[in-house]
mmCIF file of C-alpha atoms in Angstrom:
data_model
loop_
_atom_site.group_PDB
_atom_site.id
_atom_site.type_symbol
_atom_site.label_atom_id
_atom_site.label_comp_id
_atom_site.label_asym_id
_atom_site.label_seq_id
_atom_site.Cartn_x
_atom_site.Cartn_y
_atom_site.Cartn_z
ATOM 1 C CA UNK G 1184 -120.368 11.888 45.236
ATOM 2 C CA UNK G 1185 -121.081 8.193 45.749
ATOM 3 C CA UNK G 1186 -118.756 5.729 44.083
ATOM 4 C CA UNK G 1187 -120.251 3.529 41.413
ATOM 5 C CA UNK G 1188 -119.536 0.306 39.572
ATOM 6 C CA UNK G 1189 -120.110 -0.484 35.895
ATOM 7 C CA UNK G 1190 -121.706 -3.893 35.322
ATOM 8 C CA UNK G 1191 -122.410 -5.867 32.145
ATOM 9 C CA UNK G 1192 -123.991 -9.068 30.897
ATOM 10 C CA UNK G 1193 -121.856 -12.045 29.890
ATOM 11 C CA UNK G 1194 -122.670 -11.288 26.254
ATOM 12 C CA UNK G 1195 -119.739 -8.833 26.159
ATOM 13 C CA UNK G 1196 -117.711 -11.899 25.107
ATOM 14 C CA UNK G 1197 -114.325 -10.793 26.431
ATOM 15 C CA UNK G 1198 -112.178 -13.107 28.573
ATOM 16 C CA UNK G 1199 -113.232 -13.307 32.218
ATOM 17 C CA UNK G 1200 -109.726 -12.228 33.194
ATOM 18 C CA UNK G 1201 -110.114 -9.016 31.158
ATOM 19 C CA UNK G 1202 -113.213 -8.114 33.162
ATOM 20 C CA UNK G 1203 -111.688 -9.146 36.491
ATOM 21 C CA UNK G 1204 -108.623 -6.953 35.874
ATOM 22 C CA UNK G 1205 -110.942 -3.988 35.373
ATOM 23 C CA UNK G 1206 -113.223 -4.913 38.291
ATOM 24 C CA UNK G 1207 -116.320 -5.224 36.094
ATOM 25 C CA UNK G 1208 -119.009 -7.529 37.559
ATOM 26 C CA UNK G 1209 -120.847 -9.793 35.110
ATOM 27 C CA UNK G 1210 -124.487 -10.908 35.184
ATOM 28 C CA UNK G 1211 -124.524 -14.072 33.050
ATOM 29 C CA UNK G 1212 -127.053 -15.595 30.694
ATOM 30 C CA UNK G 1213 -127.449 -19.366 30.303
ATOM 31 C CA UNK G 1214 -127.590 -21.833 27.440
ATOM 32 C CA UNK G 1215 -128.691 -25.437 27.030
ATOM 33 C CA UNK G 1216 -127.044 -27.885 24.632
ATOM 34 C CA UNK G 1217 -127.063 -31.656 24.425
ATOM 35 C CA UNK G 1218 -129.415 -31.876 27.411
ATOM 36 C CA UNK G 1219 -127.180 -29.857 29.750
ATOM 37 C CA UNK G 1220 -127.602 -26.257 30.920
ATOM 38 C CA UNK G 1221 -124.523 -24.091 31.388
ATOM 39 C CA UNK G 1222 -123.758 -20.567 32.534
ATOM 40 C CA UNK G 1223 -122.246 -18.330 29.858
ATOM 41 C CA UNK G 1224 -118.490 -17.883 30.392
ATOM 42 C CA UNK G 1225 -118.473 -21.141 32.378
ATOM 43 C CA UNK G 1226 -118.690 -24.813 31.485
ATOM 44 C CA UNK G 1227 -117.847 -25.721 27.906
ATOM 45 C CA UNK G 1228 -114.800 -24.269 26.215
ATOM 46 C CA UNK G 1229 -115.297 -22.516 22.887
ATOM 47 C CA UNK G 1230 -113.832 -25.532 21.081
ATOM 48 C CA UNK G 1231 -116.126 -27.979 22.872
ATOM 49 C CA UNK G 1232 -119.159 -25.790 22.275
ATOM 50 C CA UNK G 1233 -118.616 -25.166 18.576
ATOM 51 C CA UNK G 1234 -117.721 -28.805 17.952
ATOM 52 C CA UNK G 1235 -121.138 -29.752 19.327
ATOM 53 C CA UNK G 1236 -122.761 -27.297 16.938
ATOM 54 C CA UNK G 1237 -120.765 -28.772 14.064
ATOM 55 C CA UNK G 1238 -122.083 -32.193 15.066
ATOM 56 C CA UNK G 1239 -125.597 -30.851 14.604
ATOM 57 C CA UNK G 1240 -126.478 -30.257 18.250
ATOM 58 C CA UNK G 1241 -128.806 -27.312 18.919
ATOM 59 C CA UNK G 1242 -128.138 -24.723 21.596
ATOM 60 C CA UNK G 1243 -130.930 -22.677 23.140
ATOM 61 C CA UNK G 1244 -130.428 -19.640 25.351
ATOM 62 C CA UNK G 1245 -132.316 -18.156 28.268
ATOM 63 C CA UNK G 1246 -132.411 -14.603 29.545
ATOM 64 C CA UNK G 1247 -131.509 -13.417 33.017
ATOM 65 C CA UNK G 1248 -134.451 -13.252 35.419
ATOM 66 C CA UNK G 1249 -134.943 -10.190 37.659
ATOM 67 C CA UNK G 1250 -134.407 -12.027 40.953
ATOM 68 C CA UNK G 1251 -131.075 -13.467 39.821
ATOM 69 C CA UNK G 1252 -129.959 -10.078 38.540
ATOM 70 C CA UNK G 1253 -130.920 -8.315 41.764
ATOM 71 C CA UNK G 1254 -129.025 -10.907 43.792
ATOM 72 C CA UNK G 1255 -125.915 -10.352 41.666
ATOM 73 C CA UNK G 1256 -126.079 -6.559 42.006
ATOM 74 C CA UNK G 1257 -127.125 -6.213 45.648
ATOM 75 C CA UNK G 1258 -123.659 -6.736 47.200
ATOM 76 C CA UNK G 1259 -122.383 -3.587 45.474
ATOM 77 C CA UNK G 1260 -125.330 -1.576 46.797
ATOM 78 C CA UNK G 1261 -124.516 -2.861 50.281
ATOM 79 C CA UNK G 1262 -120.961 -1.583 49.815
ATOM 80 C CA UNK G 1263 -122.440 1.891 49.331
ATOM 81 C CA UNK G 1264 -121.949 1.989 45.556
ATOM 82 C CA UNK G 1265 -124.331 2.993 42.808
ATOM 83 C CA UNK G 1266 -124.603 0.875 39.656
ATOM 84 C CA UNK G 1267 -124.409 1.717 35.961
ATOM 85 C CA UNK G 1268 -125.411 -1.362 34.000
ATOM 86 C CA UNK G 1269 -124.566 -1.589 30.299
ATOM 87 C CA UNK G 1270 -127.151 -4.086 29.119
ATOM 88 C CA UNK G 1271 -127.344 -6.570 26.257
ATOM 89 C CA UNK G 1272 -129.380 -5.208 23.333
ATOM 90 C CA UNK G 1273 -133.136 -5.255 23.856
ATOM 91 C CA UNK G 1274 -133.420 -6.097 20.160
ATOM 92 C CA UNK G 1275 -131.946 -9.527 20.813
ATOM 93 C CA UNK G 1276 -133.060 -10.526 24.301
ATOM 94 C CA UNK G 1277 -135.516 -9.804 27.080
ATOM 95 C CA UNK G 1278 -132.594 -9.653 29.509
ATOM 96 C CA UNK G 1279 -132.565 -5.846 29.363
ATOM 97 C CA UNK G 1280 -136.083 -5.700 30.771
ATOM 98 C CA UNK G 1281 -135.129 -8.103 33.557
ATOM 99 C CA UNK G 1282 -132.170 -5.891 34.444
ATOM 100 C CA UNK G 1283 -134.454 -2.838 34.607
ATOM 101 C CA UNK G 1284 -136.865 -4.663 36.924
ATOM 102 C CA UNK G 1285 -133.920 -5.731 39.101
ATOM 103 C CA UNK G 1286 -132.762 -2.107 39.290
ATOM 104 C CA UNK G 1287 -136.211 -0.948 40.351
ATOM 105 C CA UNK G 1288 -136.351 -3.664 43.014
ATOM 106 C CA UNK G 1289 -133.026 -2.557 44.447
ATOM 107 C CA UNK G 1290 -133.879 1.158 44.407
ATOM 108 C CA UNK G 1291 -137.088 0.402 46.269
ATOM 109 C CA UNK G 1292 -135.204 -1.647 48.853
ATOM 110 C CA UNK G 1293 -132.339 0.860 49.112
ATOM 111 C CA UNK G 1294 -133.801 4.377 48.566
ATOM 112 C CA UNK G 1295 -130.373 5.995 48.832
ATOM 113 C CA UNK G 1296 -129.022 3.904 45.932
ATOM 114 C CA UNK G 1297 -129.049 4.664 42.225
ATOM 115 C CA UNK G 1298 -129.221 1.912 39.598
ATOM 116 C CA UNK G 1299 -129.076 3.089 35.984
ATOM 117 C CA UNK G 1300 -129.719 0.448 33.327
ATOM 118 C CA UNK G 1301 -128.831 1.360 29.758
ATOM 119 C CA UNK G 1302 -129.925 -0.466 26.631
ATOM 120 C CA UNK G 1303 -126.634 -0.452 24.741
ATOM 121 C CA UNK G 1304 -128.253 -1.747 21.527
ATOM 122 C CA UNK G 1305 -124.986 -3.665 21.230
ATOM 123 C CA UNK G 1306 -123.902 -7.288 21.422
ATOM 124 C CA UNK G 1307 -120.697 -9.283 21.774
ATOM 125 C CA UNK G 1308 -117.511 -7.232 21.463
ATOM 126 C CA UNK G 1309 -119.643 -4.259 20.474
ATOM 127 C CA UNK G 1310 -120.821 -4.243 24.083
ATOM 128 C CA UNK G 1311 -117.223 -4.732 25.172
ATOM 129 C CA UNK G 1312 -115.992 -1.816 23.075
ATOM 130 C CA UNK G 1313 -118.621 0.456 24.607
ATOM 131 C CA UNK G 1314 -117.584 -0.811 28.048
ATOM 132 C CA UNK G 1315 -113.902 -0.149 27.228
ATOM 133 C CA UNK G 1316 -114.708 3.436 26.262
ATOM 134 C CA UNK G 1317 -116.968 3.903 29.306
ATOM 135 C CA UNK G 1318 -114.196 2.745 31.631
ATOM 136 C CA UNK G 1319 -111.897 5.335 30.078
ATOM 137 C CA UNK G 1320 -114.442 8.058 30.793
ATOM 138 C CA UNK G 1321 -114.915 6.848 34.367
ATOM 139 C CA UNK G 1322 -111.164 7.047 34.918
ATOM 140 C CA UNK G 1323 -111.315 10.688 33.818
ATOM 141 C CA UNK G 1324 -113.672 11.363 36.711
ATOM 142 C CA UNK G 1325 -117.119 11.311 35.129
ATOM 143 C CA UNK G 1326 -119.988 10.938 37.559
ATOM 144 C CA UNK G 1327 -122.495 8.125 37.041
ATOM 145 C CA UNK G 1328 -125.012 10.537 35.497
ATOM 146 C CA UNK G 1329 -122.427 12.102 33.211
ATOM 147 C CA UNK G 1330 -121.248 8.692 32.056
ATOM 148 C CA UNK G 1331 -124.804 7.457 31.501
ATOM 149 C CA UNK G 1332 -125.389 10.455 29.244
ATOM 150 C CA UNK G 1333 -122.094 9.836 27.416
ATOM 151 C CA UNK G 1334 -123.046 6.205 26.755
ATOM 152 C CA UNK G 1335 -126.482 7.189 25.460
ATOM 153 C CA UNK G 1336 -124.893 9.715 23.111
ATOM 154 C CA UNK G 1337 -122.273 7.293 21.771
ATOM 155 C CA UNK G 1338 -123.823 3.818 21.763
ATOM 156 C CA UNK G 1339 -125.084 4.087 18.176
ATOM 157 C CA UNK G 1340 -121.528 4.842 17.073
ATOM 158 C CA UNK G 1341 -120.416 1.308 17.929
ATOM 159 C CA UNK G 1342 -120.158 -0.427 14.556
ATOM 160 C CA UNK G 1343 -120.725 -4.182 14.302
ATOM 161 C CA UNK G 1344 -119.415 -5.640 11.014
ATOM 162 C CA UNK G 1345 -120.177 -9.347 10.813
ATOM 163 C CA UNK G 1346 -119.968 -12.255 8.397
ATOM 164 C CA UNK G 1347 -120.925 -15.874 8.980
ATOM 165 C CA UNK G 1348 -119.764 -19.053 7.313
ATOM 166 C CA UNK G 1349 -122.967 -21.074 7.675
ATOM 167 C CA UNK G 1350 -126.315 -19.609 6.660
ATOM 168 C CA UNK G 1351 -128.223 -22.421 8.357
ATOM 169 C CA UNK G 1352 -127.731 -20.910 11.805
ATOM 170 C CA UNK G 1353 -129.147 -17.599 10.563
ATOM 171 C CA UNK G 1354 -132.113 -19.498 9.166
ATOM 172 C CA UNK G 1355 -132.780 -21.146 12.532
ATOM 173 C CA UNK G 1356 -132.739 -17.707 14.125
ATOM 174 C CA UNK G 1357 -135.229 -16.400 11.579
ATOM 175 C CA UNK G 1358 -132.732 -14.097 9.853
ATOM 176 C CA UNK G 1359 -132.893 -15.701 6.386
ATOM 177 C CA UNK G 1360 -135.321 -18.069 4.641
ATOM 178 C CA UNK G 1361 -134.660 -21.787 4.268
ATOM 179 C CA UNK G 1362 -134.355 -21.356 0.510
ATOM 180 C CA UNK G 1363 -131.787 -18.609 0.913
ATOM 181 C CA UNK G 1364 -129.843 -20.729 3.382
ATOM 182 C CA UNK G 1365 -129.767 -23.777 1.109
ATOM 183 C CA UNK G 1366 -128.979 -21.931 -2.119
ATOM 184 C CA UNK G 1367 -126.531 -19.576 -0.464
ATOM 185 C CA UNK G 1368 -124.617 -22.474 1.042
ATOM 186 C CA UNK G 1369 -124.418 -24.219 -2.329
ATOM 187 C CA UNK G 1370 -122.933 -21.217 -4.120
ATOM 188 C CA UNK G 1371 -120.778 -20.064 -1.179
ATOM 189 C CA UNK G 1372 -122.708 -16.854 -0.518
ATOM 190 C CA UNK G 1373 -121.550 -15.192 2.693
ATOM 191 C CA UNK G 1374 -123.863 -12.593 4.230
ATOM 192 C CA UNK G 1375 -122.644 -9.252 5.539
ATOM 193 C CA UNK G 1376 -124.472 -8.271 8.711
ATOM 194 C CA UNK G 1377 -124.574 -5.227 10.969
ATOM 195 C CA UNK G 1378 -126.406 -4.124 14.091
ATOM 196 C CA UNK G 1379 -129.078 -1.581 13.232
ATOM 197 C CA UNK G 1380 -130.196 1.358 15.371
ATOM 198 C CA UNK G 1381 -132.819 -0.835 17.052
ATOM 199 C CA UNK G 1382 -130.173 -3.251 18.274
ATOM 200 C CA UNK G 1383 -131.140 -5.991 15.819
ATOM 201 C CA UNK G 1384 -128.921 -7.923 13.434
ATOM 202 C CA UNK G 1385 -129.672 -7.162 9.800
ATOM 203 C CA UNK G 1386 -128.276 -8.727 6.639
ATOM 204 C CA UNK G 1387 -127.142 -5.733 4.569
ATOM 205 C CA UNK G 1388 -125.122 -7.394 1.808
ATOM 206 C CA UNK G 1389 -123.480 -10.533 0.531
ATOM 207 C CA UNK G 1390 -120.174 -11.653 -0.892
ATOM 208 C CA UNK G 1391 -119.314 -14.766 -2.826
ATOM 209 C CA UNK G 1392 -116.560 -16.592 -0.991
ATOM 210 C CA UNK G 1393 -115.096 -16.431 2.486
ATOM 211 C CA UNK G 1394 -112.051 -14.280 1.734
ATOM 212 C CA UNK G 1395 -114.139 -11.588 0.045
ATOM 213 C CA UNK G 1396 -116.501 -11.436 3.011
ATOM 214 C CA UNK G 1397 -113.599 -11.034 5.441
ATOM 215 C CA UNK G 1398 -112.125 -8.266 3.297
ATOM 216 C CA UNK G 1399 -115.516 -6.569 3.147
ATOM 217 C CA UNK G 1400 -116.066 -6.285 6.889
ATOM 218 C CA UNK G 1401 -112.638 -4.682 7.303
ATOM 219 C CA UNK G 1402 -113.292 -2.257 4.443
ATOM 220 C CA UNK G 1403 -116.553 -1.284 6.150
ATOM 221 C CA UNK G 1404 -114.713 -0.592 9.405
ATOM 222 C CA UNK G 1405 -112.144 1.511 7.541
ATOM 223 C CA UNK G 1406 -114.869 3.757 6.126
ATOM 224 C CA UNK G 1407 -116.909 3.932 9.324
ATOM 225 C CA UNK G 1408 -113.969 4.875 11.518
ATOM 226 C CA UNK G 1409 -112.754 7.835 9.467
ATOM 227 C CA UNK G 1410 -112.515 10.863 11.744
ATOM 228 C CA UNK G 1411 -112.884 8.773 14.903
ATOM 229 C CA UNK G 1412 -110.240 8.081 17.534
ATOM 230 C CA UNK G 1413 -110.029 4.305 17.672
ATOM 231 C CA UNK G 1414 -107.273 3.299 20.075
ATOM 232 C CA UNK G 1415 -108.419 -0.327 19.914
ATOM 233 C CA UNK G 1416 -110.195 -2.604 17.445
ATOM 234 C CA UNK G 1417 -111.988 -5.723 18.638
ATOM 235 C CA UNK G 1418 -112.400 -8.910 16.588
ATOM 236 C CA UNK G 1419 -114.491 -11.938 17.502
ATOM 237 C CA UNK G 1420 -114.632 -15.352 15.864
ATOM 238 C CA UNK G 1421 -116.517 -18.610 16.138
ATOM 239 C CA UNK G 1422 -113.611 -21.029 16.598
ATOM 240 C CA UNK G 1423 -111.828 -19.875 13.430
ATOM 241 C CA UNK G 1424 -108.733 -18.148 14.738
ATOM 242 C CA UNK G 1425 -106.899 -18.194 11.381
ATOM 243 C CA UNK G 1426 -109.656 -16.097 9.818
ATOM 244 C CA UNK G 1427 -109.612 -13.723 12.789
ATOM 245 C CA UNK G 1428 -105.837 -13.330 12.471
ATOM 246 C CA UNK G 1429 -106.244 -12.615 8.761
ATOM 247 C CA UNK G 1430 -108.749 -9.883 9.585
ATOM 248 C CA UNK G 1431 -106.391 -8.475 12.238
ATOM 249 C CA UNK G 1432 -103.629 -8.320 9.619
ATOM 250 C CA UNK G 1433 -105.913 -6.301 7.343
ATOM 251 C CA UNK G 1434 -106.829 -3.985 10.226
ATOM 252 C CA UNK G 1435 -103.162 -3.265 10.898
ATOM 253 C CA UNK G 1436 -102.480 -2.624 7.205
ATOM 254 C CA UNK G 1437 -105.578 -0.573 6.379
ATOM 255 C CA UNK G 1438 -106.337 1.182 9.667
ATOM 256 C CA UNK G 1439 -102.863 1.472 11.143
ATOM 257 C CA UNK G 1440 -104.027 0.151 14.505
ATOM 258 C CA UNK G 1441 -101.918 -2.418 16.363
ATOM 259 C CA UNK G 1442 -103.970 -2.575 19.566
ATOM 260 C CA UNK G 1443 -106.359 -5.390 18.664
ATOM 261 C CA UNK G 1444 -108.342 -7.608 21.004
ATOM 262 C CA UNK G 1445 -109.255 -11.013 19.520
ATOM 263 C CA UNK G 1446 -111.533 -13.413 21.345
ATOM 264 C CA UNK G 1447 -113.881 -16.295 20.644
ATOM 265 C CA UNK G 1448 -117.522 -15.339 20.404
ATOM 266 C CA UNK G 1449 -119.365 -16.410 23.546
ATOM 267 C CA UNK G 1450 -121.606 -19.412 23.891
ATOM 268 C CA UNK G 1451 -124.859 -17.430 24.120
ATOM 269 C CA UNK G 1452 -124.223 -15.276 21.035
ATOM 270 C CA UNK G 1453 -122.554 -18.238 19.317
ATOM 271 C CA UNK G 1454 -125.738 -20.267 19.785
ATOM 272 C CA UNK G 1455 -127.371 -18.030 17.199
ATOM 273 C CA UNK G 1456 -124.460 -17.394 14.818
ATOM 274 C CA UNK G 1457 -122.837 -20.824 14.779
ATOM 275 C CA UNK G 1458 -119.168 -21.606 14.170
ATOM 276 C CA UNK G 1459 -117.261 -19.610 11.580
ATOM 277 C CA UNK G 1460 -118.596 -16.175 12.435
ATOM 278 C CA UNK G 1461 -116.086 -13.312 12.257
ATOM 279 C CA UNK G 1462 -116.800 -9.723 13.260
ATOM 280 C CA UNK G 1463 -114.911 -6.427 13.492
ATOM 281 C CA UNK G 1464 -115.958 -3.745 15.975
ATOM 282 C CA UNK G 1465 -114.965 -0.084 15.899
ATOM 283 C CA UNK G 1466 -116.244 3.358 16.861
ATOM 284 C CA UNK G 1467 -117.523 5.343 13.907
ATOM 285 C CA UNK G 1468 -120.513 6.184 11.769
ATOM 286 C CA UNK G 1469 -122.587 3.251 10.570
ATOM 287 C CA UNK G 1470 -123.499 4.953 7.318
#
């Protein structure tokens, strides 16, 4: 059986060191802000990036193109390895299609190679949680085909529970109307968001006040995770570490889980959510 490598896009939003320790190659997306273009996971720090957004600067993102993706993946093919790529949700970016084209290009050039590209229908630490679980299965000896099937069967059990502090960024992304954004901001309405089965972010509720919204996303994770073996919970935040730590405290109290990964949301995802986003990710049932 040929060895294989699991690859991801930079939208997994875990520290680069976390990926390097686990030997997971990353195919990055890019973003442009204040007239400069940067590679996700490089360039601006989270603090620098979110401060620019707070100043009113706009950040736009661009998907991976097939040629770049193929160039990033080819060295592993040359090493005699197959590739299982866990891709950024097709509901949020065209990157997934570019990765599929790159895989086809490589399989045509190297007929003995196998490149499997999976639409995870996940984003941010939801992608990372699926990666974490996939790495566990690989360590148990699963073949690339067995693991691809496992991911397909489990990807819709990755629960994304999200709240944002500023509705204006959701408005810019077309998620809420301008009226809703203005009125909601005035009365401190905080939306509750999840990732639906098509890999798209959907507003599914609202809470009045920040603390209630943070409590809500943890309560959702508590219900979703019942009956599931969650050995880790992942929490992301948009440069609001105190809120993330508060959520982690609730997770420990309500879910009894101490293994918690907390990390800033990445610059590509953060371009669309803005500062102040907080999200909890677990394995479970979305409904």
